[in-house]
Short mmCIF file of C-alpha atoms in Angstrom, two decimals:
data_model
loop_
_atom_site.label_atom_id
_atom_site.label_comp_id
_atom_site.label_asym_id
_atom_site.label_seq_id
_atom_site.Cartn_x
_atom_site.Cartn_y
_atom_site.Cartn_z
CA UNK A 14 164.26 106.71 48.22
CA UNK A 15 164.70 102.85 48.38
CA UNK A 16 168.41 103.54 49.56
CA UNK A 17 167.57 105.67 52.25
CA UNK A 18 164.88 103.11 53.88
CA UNK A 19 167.47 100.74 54.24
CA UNK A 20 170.39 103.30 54.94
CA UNK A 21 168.77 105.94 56.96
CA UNK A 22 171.59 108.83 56.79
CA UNK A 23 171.28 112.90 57.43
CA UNK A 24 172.42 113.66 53.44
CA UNK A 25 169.99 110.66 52.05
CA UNK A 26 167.24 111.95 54.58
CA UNK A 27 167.40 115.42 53.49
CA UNK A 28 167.23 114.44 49.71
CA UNK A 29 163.63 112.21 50.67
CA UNK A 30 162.47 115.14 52.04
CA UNK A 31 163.17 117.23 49.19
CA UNK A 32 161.81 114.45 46.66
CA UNK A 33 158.25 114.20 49.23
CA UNK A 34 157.82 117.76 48.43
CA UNK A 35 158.15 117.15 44.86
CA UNK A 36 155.76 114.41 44.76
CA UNK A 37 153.26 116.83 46.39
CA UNK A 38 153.60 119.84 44.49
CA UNK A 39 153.65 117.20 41.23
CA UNK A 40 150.22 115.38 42.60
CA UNK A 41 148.49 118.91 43.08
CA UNK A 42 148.90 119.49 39.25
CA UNK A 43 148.43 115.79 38.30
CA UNK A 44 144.90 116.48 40.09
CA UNK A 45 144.19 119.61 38.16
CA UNK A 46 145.12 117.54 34.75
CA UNK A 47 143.25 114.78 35.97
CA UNK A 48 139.97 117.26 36.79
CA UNK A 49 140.55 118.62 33.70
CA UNK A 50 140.80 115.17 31.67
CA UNK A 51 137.63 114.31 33.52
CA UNK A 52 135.60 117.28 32.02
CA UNK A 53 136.80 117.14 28.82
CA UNK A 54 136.01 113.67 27.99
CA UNK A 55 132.50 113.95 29.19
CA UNK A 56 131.88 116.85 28.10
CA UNK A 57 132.96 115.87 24.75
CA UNK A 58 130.52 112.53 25.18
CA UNK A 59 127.82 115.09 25.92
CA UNK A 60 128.58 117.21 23.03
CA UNK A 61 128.78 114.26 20.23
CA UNK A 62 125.58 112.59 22.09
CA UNK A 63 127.81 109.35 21.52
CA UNK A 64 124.99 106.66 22.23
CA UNK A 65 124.43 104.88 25.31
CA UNK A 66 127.23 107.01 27.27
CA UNK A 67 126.21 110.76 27.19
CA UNK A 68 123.41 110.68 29.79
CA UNK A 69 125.40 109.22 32.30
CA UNK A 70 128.51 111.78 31.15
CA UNK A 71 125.57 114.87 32.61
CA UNK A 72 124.99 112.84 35.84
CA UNK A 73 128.83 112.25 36.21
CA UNK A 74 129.32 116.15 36.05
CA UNK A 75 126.26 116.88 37.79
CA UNK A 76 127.49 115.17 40.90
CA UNK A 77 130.78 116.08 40.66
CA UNK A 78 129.87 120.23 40.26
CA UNK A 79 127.41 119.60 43.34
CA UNK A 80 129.99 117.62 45.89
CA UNK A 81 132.27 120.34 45.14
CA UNK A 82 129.68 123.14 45.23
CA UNK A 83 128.48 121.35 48.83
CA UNK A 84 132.50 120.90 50.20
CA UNK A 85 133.68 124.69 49.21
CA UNK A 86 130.98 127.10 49.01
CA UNK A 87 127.82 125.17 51.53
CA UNK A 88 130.57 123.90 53.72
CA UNK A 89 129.87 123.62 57.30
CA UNK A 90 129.14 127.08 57.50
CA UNK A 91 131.87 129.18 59.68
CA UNK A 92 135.36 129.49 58.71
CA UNK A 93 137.33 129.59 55.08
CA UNK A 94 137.53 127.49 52.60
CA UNK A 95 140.20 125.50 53.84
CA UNK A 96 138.64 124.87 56.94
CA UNK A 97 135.54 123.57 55.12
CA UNK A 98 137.59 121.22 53.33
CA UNK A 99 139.91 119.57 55.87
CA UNK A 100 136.86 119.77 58.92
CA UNK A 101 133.53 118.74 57.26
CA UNK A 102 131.07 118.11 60.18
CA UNK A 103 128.43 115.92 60.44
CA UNK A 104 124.61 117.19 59.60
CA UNK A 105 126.44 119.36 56.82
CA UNK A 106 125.25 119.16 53.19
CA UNK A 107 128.65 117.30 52.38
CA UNK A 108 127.95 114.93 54.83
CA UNK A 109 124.48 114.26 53.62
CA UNK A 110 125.56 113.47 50.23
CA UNK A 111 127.75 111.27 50.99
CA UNK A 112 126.57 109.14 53.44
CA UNK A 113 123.22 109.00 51.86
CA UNK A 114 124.30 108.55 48.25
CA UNK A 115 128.17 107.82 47.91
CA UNK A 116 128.34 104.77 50.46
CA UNK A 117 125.11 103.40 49.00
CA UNK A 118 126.24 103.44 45.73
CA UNK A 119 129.80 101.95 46.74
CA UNK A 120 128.05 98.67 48.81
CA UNK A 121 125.90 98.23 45.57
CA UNK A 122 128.84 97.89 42.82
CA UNK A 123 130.28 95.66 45.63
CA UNK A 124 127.60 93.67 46.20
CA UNK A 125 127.29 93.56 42.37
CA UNK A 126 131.32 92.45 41.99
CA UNK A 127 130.80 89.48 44.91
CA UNK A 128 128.92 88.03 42.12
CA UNK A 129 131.11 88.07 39.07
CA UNK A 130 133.96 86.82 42.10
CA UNK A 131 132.20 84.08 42.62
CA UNK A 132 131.75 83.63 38.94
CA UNK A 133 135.48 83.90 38.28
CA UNK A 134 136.48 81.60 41.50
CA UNK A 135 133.58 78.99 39.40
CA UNK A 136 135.89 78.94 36.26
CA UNK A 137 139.13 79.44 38.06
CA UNK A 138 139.54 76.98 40.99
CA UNK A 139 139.63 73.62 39.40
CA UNK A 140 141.81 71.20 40.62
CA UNK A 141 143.50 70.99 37.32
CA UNK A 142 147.02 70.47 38.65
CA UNK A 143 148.43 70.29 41.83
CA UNK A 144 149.15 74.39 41.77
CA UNK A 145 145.31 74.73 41.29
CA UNK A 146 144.48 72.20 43.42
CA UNK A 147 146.78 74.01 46.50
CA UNK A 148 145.00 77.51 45.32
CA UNK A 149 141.37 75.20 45.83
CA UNK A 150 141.82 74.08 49.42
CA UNK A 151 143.85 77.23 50.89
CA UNK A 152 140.70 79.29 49.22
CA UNK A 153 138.07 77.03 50.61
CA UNK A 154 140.03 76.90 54.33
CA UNK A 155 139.91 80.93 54.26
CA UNK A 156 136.31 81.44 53.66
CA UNK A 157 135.07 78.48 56.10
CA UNK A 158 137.73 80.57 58.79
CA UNK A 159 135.79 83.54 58.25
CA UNK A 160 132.62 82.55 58.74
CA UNK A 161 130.79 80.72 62.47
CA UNK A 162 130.63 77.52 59.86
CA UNK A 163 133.94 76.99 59.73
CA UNK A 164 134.38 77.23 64.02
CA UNK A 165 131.22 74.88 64.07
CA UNK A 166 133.38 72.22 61.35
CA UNK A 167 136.28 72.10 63.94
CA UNK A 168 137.84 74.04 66.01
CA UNK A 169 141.50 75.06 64.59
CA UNK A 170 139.88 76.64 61.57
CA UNK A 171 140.23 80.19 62.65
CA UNK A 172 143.52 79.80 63.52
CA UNK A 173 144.33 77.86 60.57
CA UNK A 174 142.54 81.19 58.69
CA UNK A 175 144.71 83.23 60.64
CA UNK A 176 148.08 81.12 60.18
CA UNK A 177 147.55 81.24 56.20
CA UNK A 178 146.58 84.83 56.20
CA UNK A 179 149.74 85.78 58.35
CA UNK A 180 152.57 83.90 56.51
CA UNK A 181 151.68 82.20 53.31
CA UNK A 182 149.95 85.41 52.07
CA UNK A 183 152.15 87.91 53.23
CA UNK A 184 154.67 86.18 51.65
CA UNK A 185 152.94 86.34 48.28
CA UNK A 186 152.01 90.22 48.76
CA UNK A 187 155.04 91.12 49.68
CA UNK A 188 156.41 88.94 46.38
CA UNK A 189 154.06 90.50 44.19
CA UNK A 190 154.90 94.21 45.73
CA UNK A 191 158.53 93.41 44.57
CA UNK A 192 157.58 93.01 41.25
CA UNK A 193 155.18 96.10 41.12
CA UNK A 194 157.98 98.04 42.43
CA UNK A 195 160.88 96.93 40.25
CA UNK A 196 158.41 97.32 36.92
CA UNK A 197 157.66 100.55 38.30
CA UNK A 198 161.02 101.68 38.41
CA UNK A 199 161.88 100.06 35.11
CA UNK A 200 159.18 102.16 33.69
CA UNK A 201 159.82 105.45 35.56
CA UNK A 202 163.56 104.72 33.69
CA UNK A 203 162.35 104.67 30.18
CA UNK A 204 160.29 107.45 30.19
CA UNK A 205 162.97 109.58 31.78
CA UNK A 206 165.65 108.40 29.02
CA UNK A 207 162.89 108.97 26.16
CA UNK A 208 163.02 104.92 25.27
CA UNK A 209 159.67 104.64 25.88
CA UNK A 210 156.88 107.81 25.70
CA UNK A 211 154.47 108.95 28.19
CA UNK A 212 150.87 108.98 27.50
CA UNK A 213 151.31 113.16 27.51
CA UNK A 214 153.91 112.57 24.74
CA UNK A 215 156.57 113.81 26.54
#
């Protein structure tokens, strides 16, 4: 697949094709395990009444039985199933749900993890050494760009915002991809050789 980005041909083409179909038929049943894993870990926390964690196990499967129950069988009430799935309109139960409970819930854990980020950037960015000291100022620079404070400091802060955004940290993402992509492979390797065993044992 990483051949045939850089050397588009027909016989390389037709073989990405083939492999995109295998990654979808293999991520339908990786969903199914996954539902499946879901359910019987809760369940099992429900079960054993393990302390502390089996009441929130029932809500967990509560919700998850009624979003599923509101997407399939409430739906937005003409057409099949399929249609309810892939064109979910708004004022439908779905809908409801989860713009009055999922997208709440979402802006309060992050809300919640701006907090233990600002905790973290506390213990983290002290000018140390020079690295640290570079990590300080670029960090400071990008939050005064991306607020009216930093335009009311001077005037070449948003761009300076959107210079370091643009090069210096596309440069780093793109560094760090490299490396997620290369351990992924070296990974994807060892399990298919048997050196090193998946978490299914296989």
């Amino acid at each position: 697949m990483i051949v045939v980005f850089f050397v588009p041909h027909a016989v390389g083409t037709k073989g990405y094709e083939l492999l995109l179909e295998w990654a979808r038929i293999i991520g339908a049943f990786a969903l199914v395990l996954g539902l499946g894993s879901l359910f019987r870990t809760h369940w099992d926390k429900i079960r054993r009444r393990r302390r502390g964690e089996w009441p929130y196990s029932i809500v967990t499967l509560a919700s998850f039985v009624l979003m599923v129950w509101a997407g399939l069988v409430y739906g937005n009430g003409e057409g099949s199933v399929g249609t309810r799935l892939l064109a979910v309109e708004e004022g439908t139960l779905f809908q409801w749900l989860f713009d009055n409970v999922e997208v709440p819930l979402d802006a309060t854990m992050f809300a919640l993890l701006s907090f233990f980020i600002a905790s973290a950037a506390y213990r983290t960015f002290r000018a140390r050494n020079l690295e640290a000291t570079l990590l300080l100022i670029t960090a400071v620079i990008v939050m005064l760009g991306r607020v009216p404070l930093g335009e009311m400091m001077h005037e070449r802060m948003p761009g300076l915002y959107e210079w370091i955004m643009q090069y210096p940290a596309v440069a780093g993402k793109r560094g760090i991809l490299f490396g997620v992509a290369l351990g992924s492979i070296a990974t994807s390797l060892r399990i298919i050789l048997g050196i090193e065993r998946s978490h299914l044992g296989g």
